CSV table of C-alpha atoms and ligand atoms in Angstrom, one decimal:
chain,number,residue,atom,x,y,z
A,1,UNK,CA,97.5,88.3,117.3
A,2,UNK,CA,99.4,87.3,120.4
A,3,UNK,CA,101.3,90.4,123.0
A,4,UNK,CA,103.7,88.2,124.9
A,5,UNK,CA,106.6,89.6,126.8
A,6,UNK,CA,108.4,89.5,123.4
A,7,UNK,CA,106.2,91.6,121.1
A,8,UNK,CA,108.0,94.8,120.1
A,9,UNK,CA,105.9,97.8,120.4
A,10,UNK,CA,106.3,100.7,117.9
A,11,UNK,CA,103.6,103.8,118.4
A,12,UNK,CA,102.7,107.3,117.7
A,13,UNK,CA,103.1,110.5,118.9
A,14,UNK,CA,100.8,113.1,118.2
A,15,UNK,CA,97.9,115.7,119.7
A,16,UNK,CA,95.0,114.6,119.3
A,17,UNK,CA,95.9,110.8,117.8
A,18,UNK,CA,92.2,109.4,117.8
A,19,UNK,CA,92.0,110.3,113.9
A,20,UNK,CA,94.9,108.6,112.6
A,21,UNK,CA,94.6,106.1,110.2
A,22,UNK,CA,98.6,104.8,111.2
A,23,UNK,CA,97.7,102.0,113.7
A,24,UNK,CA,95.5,100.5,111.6
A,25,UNK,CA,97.7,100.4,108.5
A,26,UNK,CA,100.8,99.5,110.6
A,27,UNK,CA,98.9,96.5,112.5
A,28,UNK,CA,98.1,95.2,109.6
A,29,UNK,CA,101.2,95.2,107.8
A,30,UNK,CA,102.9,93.3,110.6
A,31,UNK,CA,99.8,90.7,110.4
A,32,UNK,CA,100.5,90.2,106.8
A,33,UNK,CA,104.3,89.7,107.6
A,34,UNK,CA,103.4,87.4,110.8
A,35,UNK,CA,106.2,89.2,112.9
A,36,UNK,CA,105.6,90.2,116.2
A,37,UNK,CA,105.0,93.7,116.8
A,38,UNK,CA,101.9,96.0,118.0
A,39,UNK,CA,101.6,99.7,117.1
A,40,UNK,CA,100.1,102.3,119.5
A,41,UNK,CA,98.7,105.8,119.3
A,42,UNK,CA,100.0,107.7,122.2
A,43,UNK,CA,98.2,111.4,122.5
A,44,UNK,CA,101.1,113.2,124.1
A,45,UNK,CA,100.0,117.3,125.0
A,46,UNK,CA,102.9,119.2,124.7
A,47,UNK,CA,104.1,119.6,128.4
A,48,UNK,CA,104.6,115.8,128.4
A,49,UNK,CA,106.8,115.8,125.2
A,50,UNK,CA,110.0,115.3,127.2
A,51,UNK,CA,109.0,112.4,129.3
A,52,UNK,CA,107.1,110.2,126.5
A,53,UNK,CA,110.7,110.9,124.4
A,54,UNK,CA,112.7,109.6,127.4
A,55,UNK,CA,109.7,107.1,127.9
A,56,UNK,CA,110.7,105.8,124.3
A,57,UNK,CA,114.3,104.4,126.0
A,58,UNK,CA,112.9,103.6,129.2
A,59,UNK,CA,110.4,101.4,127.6
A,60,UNK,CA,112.3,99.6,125.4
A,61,UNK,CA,109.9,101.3,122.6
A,62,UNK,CA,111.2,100.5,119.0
A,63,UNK,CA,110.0,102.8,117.0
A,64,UNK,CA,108.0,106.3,117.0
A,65,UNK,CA,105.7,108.2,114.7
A,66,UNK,CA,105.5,111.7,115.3
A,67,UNK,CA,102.3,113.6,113.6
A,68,UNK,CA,101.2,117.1,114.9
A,69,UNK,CA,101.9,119.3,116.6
A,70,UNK,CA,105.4,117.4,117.7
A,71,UNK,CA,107.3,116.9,114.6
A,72,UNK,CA,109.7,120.1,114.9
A,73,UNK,CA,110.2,120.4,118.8
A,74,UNK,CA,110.9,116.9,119.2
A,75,UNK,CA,114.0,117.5,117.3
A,76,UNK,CA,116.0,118.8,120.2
A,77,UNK,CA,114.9,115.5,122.3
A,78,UNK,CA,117.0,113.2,119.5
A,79,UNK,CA,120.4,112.1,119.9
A,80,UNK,CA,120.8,111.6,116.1
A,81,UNK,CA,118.9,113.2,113.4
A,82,UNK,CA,119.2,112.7,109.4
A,83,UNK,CA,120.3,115.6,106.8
A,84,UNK,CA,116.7,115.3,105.4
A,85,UNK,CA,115.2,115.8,108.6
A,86,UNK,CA,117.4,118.9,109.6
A,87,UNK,CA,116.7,120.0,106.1
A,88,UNK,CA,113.1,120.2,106.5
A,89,UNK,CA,113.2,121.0,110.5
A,90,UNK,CA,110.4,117.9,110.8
A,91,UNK,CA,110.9,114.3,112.5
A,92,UNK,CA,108.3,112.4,111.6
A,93,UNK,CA,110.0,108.9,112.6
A,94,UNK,CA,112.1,107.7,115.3
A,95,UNK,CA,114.2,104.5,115.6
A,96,UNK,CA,115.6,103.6,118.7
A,97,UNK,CA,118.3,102.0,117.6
A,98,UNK,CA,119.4,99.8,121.1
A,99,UNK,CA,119.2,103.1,122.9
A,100,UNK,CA,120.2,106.1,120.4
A,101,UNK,CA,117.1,108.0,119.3
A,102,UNK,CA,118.0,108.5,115.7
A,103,UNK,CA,115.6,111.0,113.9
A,104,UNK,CA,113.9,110.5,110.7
A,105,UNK,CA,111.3,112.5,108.1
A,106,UNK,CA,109.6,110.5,104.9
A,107,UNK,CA,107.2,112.8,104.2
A,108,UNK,CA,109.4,114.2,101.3
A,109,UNK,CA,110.5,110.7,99.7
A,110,UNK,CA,106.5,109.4,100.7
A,111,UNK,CA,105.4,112.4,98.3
A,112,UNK,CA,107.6,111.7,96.0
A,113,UNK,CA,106.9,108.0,95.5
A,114,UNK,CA,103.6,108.8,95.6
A,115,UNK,CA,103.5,111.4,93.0
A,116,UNK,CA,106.1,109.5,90.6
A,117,UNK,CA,103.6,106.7,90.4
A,118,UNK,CA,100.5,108.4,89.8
A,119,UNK,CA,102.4,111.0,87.1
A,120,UNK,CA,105.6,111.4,86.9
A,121,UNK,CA,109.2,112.1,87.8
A,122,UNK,CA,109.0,116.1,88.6
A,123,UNK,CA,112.5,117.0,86.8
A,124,UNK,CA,112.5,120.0,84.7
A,125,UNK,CA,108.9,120.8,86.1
A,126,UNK,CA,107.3,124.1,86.9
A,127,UNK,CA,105.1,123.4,90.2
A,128,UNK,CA,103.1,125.6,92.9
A,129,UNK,CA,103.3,124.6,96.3
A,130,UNK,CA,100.2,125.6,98.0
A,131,UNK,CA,100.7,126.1,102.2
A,132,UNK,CA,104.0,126.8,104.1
A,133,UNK,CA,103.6,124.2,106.8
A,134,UNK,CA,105.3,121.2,107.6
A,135,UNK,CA,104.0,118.8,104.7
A,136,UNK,CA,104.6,122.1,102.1
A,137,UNK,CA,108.5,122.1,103.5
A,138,UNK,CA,108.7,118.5,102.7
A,139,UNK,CA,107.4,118.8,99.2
A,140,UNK,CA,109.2,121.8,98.4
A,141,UNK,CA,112.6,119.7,99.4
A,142,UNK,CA,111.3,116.9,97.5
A,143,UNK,CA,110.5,118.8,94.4
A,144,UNK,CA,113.6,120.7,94.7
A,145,UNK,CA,115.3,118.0,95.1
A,146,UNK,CA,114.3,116.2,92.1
A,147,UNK,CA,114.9,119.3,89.7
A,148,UNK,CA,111.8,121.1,89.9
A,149,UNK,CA,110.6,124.6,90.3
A,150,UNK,CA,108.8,125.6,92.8
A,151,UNK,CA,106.3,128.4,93.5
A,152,UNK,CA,104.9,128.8,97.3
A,153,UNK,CA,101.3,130.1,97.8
A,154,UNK,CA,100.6,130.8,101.4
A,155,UNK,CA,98.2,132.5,103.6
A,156,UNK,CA,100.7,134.0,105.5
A,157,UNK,CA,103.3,135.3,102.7
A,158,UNK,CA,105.9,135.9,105.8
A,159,UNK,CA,105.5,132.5,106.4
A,160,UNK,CA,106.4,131.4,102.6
A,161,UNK,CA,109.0,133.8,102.5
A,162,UNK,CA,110.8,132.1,105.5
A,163,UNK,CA,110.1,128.6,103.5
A,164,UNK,CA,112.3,130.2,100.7
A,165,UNK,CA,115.2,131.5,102.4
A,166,UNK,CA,115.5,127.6,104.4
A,167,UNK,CA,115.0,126.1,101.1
A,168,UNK,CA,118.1,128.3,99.3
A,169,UNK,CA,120.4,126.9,101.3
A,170,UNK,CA,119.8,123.6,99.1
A,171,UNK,CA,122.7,124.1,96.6
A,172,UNK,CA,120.8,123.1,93.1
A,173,UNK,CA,119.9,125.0,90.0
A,174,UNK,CA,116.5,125.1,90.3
A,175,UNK,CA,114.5,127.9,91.5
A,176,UNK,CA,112.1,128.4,94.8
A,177,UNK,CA,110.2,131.5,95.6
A,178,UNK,CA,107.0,132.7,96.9
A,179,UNK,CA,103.7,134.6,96.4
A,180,UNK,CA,100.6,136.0,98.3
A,181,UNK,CA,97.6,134.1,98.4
A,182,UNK,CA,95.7,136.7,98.4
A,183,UNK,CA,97.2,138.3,95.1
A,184,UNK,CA,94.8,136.6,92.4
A,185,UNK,CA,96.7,137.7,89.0
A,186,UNK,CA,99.6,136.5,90.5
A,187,UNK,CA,98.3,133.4,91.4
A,188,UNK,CA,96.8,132.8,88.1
A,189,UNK,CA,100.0,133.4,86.7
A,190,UNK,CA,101.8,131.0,88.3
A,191,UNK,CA,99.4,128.3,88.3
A,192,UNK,CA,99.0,129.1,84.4
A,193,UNK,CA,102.7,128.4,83.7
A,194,UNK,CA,102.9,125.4,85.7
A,195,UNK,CA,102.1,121.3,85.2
A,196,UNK,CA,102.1,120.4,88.5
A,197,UNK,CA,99.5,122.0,91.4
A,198,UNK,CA,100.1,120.4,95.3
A,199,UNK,CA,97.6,121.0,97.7
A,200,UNK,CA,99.6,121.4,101.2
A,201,UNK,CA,97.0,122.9,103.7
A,202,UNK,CA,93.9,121.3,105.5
A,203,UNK,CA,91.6,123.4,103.3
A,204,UNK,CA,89.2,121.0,102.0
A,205,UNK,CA,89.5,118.3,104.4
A,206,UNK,CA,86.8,116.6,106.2
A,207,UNK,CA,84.4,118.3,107.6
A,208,UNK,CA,85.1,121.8,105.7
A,209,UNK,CA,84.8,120.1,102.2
A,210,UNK,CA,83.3,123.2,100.4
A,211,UNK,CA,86.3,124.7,100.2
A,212,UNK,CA,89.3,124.7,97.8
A,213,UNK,CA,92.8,126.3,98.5
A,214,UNK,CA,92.7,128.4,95.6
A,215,UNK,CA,89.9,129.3,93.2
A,216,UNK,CA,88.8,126.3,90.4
A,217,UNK,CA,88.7,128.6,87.9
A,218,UNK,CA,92.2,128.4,88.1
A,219,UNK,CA,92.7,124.9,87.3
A,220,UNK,CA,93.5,123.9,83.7
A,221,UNK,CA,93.7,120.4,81.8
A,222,UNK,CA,97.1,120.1,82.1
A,223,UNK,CA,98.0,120.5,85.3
A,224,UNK,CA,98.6,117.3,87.8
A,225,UNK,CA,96.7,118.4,90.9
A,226,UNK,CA,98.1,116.2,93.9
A,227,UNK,CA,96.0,116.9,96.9
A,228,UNK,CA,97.9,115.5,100.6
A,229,UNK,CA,94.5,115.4,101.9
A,230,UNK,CA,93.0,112.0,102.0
A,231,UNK,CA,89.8,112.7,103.9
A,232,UNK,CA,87.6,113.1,102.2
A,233,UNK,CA,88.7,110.5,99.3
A,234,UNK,CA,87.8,113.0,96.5
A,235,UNK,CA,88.1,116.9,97.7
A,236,UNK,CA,86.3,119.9,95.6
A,237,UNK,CA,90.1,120.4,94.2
A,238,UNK,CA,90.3,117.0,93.1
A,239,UNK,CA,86.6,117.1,92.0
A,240,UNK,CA,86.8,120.4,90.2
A,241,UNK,CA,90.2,119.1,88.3
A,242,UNK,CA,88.7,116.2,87.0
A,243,UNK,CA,85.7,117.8,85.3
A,244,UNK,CA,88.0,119.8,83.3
A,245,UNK,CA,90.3,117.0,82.4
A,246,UNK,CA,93.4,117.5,84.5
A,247,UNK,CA,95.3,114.7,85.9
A,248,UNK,CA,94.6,113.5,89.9
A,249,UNK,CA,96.0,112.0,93.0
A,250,UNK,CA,94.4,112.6,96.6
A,251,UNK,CA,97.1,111.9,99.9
A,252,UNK,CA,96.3,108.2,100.3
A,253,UNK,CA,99.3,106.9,98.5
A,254,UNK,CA,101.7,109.3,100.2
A,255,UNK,CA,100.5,108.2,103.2
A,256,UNK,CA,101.1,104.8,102.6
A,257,UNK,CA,104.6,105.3,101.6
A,258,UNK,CA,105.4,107.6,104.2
A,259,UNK,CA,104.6,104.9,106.4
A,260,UNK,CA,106.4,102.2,104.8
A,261,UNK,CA,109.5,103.8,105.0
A,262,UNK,CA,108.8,104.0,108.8
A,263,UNK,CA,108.0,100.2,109.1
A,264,UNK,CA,111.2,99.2,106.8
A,265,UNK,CA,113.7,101.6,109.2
A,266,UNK,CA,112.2,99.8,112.2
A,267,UNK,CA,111.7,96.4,110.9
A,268,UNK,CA,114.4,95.9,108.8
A,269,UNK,CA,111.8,94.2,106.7
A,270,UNK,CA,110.4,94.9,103.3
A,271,UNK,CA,106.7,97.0,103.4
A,272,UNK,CA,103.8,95.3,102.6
A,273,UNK,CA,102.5,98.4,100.4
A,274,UNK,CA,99.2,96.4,99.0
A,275,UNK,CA,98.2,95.1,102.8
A,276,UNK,CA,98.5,98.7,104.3
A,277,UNK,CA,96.8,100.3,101.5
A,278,UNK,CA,94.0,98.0,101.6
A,279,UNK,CA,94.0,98.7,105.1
A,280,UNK,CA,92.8,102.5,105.4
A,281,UNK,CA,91.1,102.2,102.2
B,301,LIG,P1,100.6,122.8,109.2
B,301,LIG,O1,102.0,122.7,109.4
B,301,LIG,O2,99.6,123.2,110.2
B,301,LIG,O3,100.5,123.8,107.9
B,301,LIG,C1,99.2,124.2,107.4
B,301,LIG,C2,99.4,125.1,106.2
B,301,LIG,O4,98.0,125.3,105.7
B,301,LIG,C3,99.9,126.5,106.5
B,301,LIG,O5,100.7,126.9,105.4
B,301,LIG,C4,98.6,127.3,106.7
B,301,LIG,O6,98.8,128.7,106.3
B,301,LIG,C5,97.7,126.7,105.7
B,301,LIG,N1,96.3,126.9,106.0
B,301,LIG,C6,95.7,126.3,107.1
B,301,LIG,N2,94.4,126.7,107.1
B,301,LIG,C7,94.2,127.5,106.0
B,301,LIG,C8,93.1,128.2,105.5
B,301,LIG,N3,91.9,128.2,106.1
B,301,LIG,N4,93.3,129.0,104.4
B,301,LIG,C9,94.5,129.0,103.8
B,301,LIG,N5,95.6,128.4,104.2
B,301,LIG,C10,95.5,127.6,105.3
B,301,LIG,O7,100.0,121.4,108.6
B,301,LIG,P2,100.8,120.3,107.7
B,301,LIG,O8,101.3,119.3,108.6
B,301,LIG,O9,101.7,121.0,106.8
B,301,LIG,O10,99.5,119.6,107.0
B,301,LIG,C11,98.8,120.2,106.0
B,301,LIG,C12,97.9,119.2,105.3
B,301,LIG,O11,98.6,118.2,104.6
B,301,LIG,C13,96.9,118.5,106.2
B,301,LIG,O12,95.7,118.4,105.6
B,301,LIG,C14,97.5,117.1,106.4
B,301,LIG,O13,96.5,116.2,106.7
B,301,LIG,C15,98.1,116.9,105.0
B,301,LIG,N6,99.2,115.9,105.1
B,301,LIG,C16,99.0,114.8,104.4
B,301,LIG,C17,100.1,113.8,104.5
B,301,LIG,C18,99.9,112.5,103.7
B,301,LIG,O14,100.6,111.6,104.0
B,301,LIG,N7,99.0,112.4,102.8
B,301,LIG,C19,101.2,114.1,105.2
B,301,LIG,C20,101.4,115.3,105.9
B,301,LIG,C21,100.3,116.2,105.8
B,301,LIG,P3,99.4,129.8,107.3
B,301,LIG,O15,100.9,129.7,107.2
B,301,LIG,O16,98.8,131.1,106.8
B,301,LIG,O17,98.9,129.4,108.7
């Protein structure tokens, strides 16, 4: 590949960046298209969030990713941001669109993809939502969304309780609330009664994978266990599910959609999905 004076330059946002598996899978879907665009990681700390936002117009910058721990402050830097977005308080894509920084999140619709491929459409569901960070807010918006209901396990229940109340505000029939982690029987209970289990917390990500987010024991054949980690491949969740006989999907394919949806808003062209999956794979 080319850089020339005309190469378009989209990039990431993020602190720290060196992990991301983004550049790779955007360089190569721009390869596989033959258009002319680079992507960068850029590790911005958070007292330089300001200036790389303004940096985006000053540089002519096409297109941003924003990963943690940017994607709610960088809100208030936007000149435009979507109802999705404000829904779910998280920017996770930026287009500069000749000048206006418009403000985008496809975390929820990259879960859902993701999840309606390997399973199903979640209508009429009964899930639990495990986590109360920024991915769990996108999947409890998505699932809601889509006519599910939704259970939220969290570590901090203060933290799920807030999750709730933002998520109520979502005028549908289907019902959100949350639990304690640390109350077992209650989430037994609620795992029990439910088909679909998502994993929305680093527990069980590379290097800590030992752990699970919630007891194995737990697990039955027919749940869908949807993990949003992708490192390692396979996590004890995952692992643990399969052995019993319940249904799988690790974060890879969310990932890929996630970031498909950024590279059609900045592109205008149609994702490669195959060339950026093989990519990270
Ligand atoms: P976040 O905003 O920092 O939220 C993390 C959540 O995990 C919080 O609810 C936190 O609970 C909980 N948590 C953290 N450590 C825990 C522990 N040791 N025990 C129990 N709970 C714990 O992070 P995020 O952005 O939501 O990301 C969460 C995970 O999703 C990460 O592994 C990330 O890689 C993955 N993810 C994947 C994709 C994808 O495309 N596949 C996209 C986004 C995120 P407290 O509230 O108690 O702190």
């Amino acid at each position: 590949m080319v850089i020339s004076a005309r190469t378009r330059v989209a990039g990431l946002f993020g602190h720290p960046v060196e992990h991301s598996l983004s550049p790779t899978m955007h360089n190569a879907a721009f390869r596989h298209l033959g258009i002319d665009y680079v992507y960068l990681p850029f590790d911005v700390s958070p007292e330089n969030l300001e200036a790389a936002v303004y940096g985006i117009k000053a540089l002519g910058i096409v297109g941003i990713n924003v990963t943690i721990p940017h994607k709610n402050r960088i809100i208030g830097y936007l000149d435009w941001v979507d109802h999705d977005a404000r829904m779910i308080e998280s920017v996770n894509t930026i287009y500069n669109d000749n000048g206006i920084l418009k403000g985008y999140s496809t975390d929820a619709e990259g879960f859902l993809q993701a999840l309606k491929e390997a399973w199903k459409d979640p209508y009429g569901c009964n899930a639990v939502v495990i986590g109360a960070g920024g991915a769990a807010r996108a999947t409890v918006y998505a699932l809601l969304k889509s006519g599910a209901n939704v259970v939220i396990v969290n570590r901090t229940p203060e933290r799920a309780l807030k999750l709730v109340q933002a998520m109520k505000s979502i005028n549908c029939e289907w019902s959100v609330k949350s639990i304690d982690g640390s109350n077992r029987d209650e989430v037994e209970n609620a795992i029990a009664t439910s088909e679909l289990l998502v994993n929305c917390t680093p527990v069980g990500m590379y290097p800590n994978e030992g752990a699970s987010p919630v007891p194995c024991e737990l697990l039955h054949p027919n749940l869908f266990v949807f993990d949003q980690i992708y490192n390692p491949y396979e996590t004890k969740l995952i692992k643990k599910a399969k052995e019993i006989g319940a249904k799988v999907s690790n974060g890879i394919m969310m990932l890929v959609y996630q970031g498909a949806m950024s590279f059609e808003i900045w592109t205008k062209c149609k994702a490669p999905i195959d060339a950026m999956k093989t990519a990270i794979l």
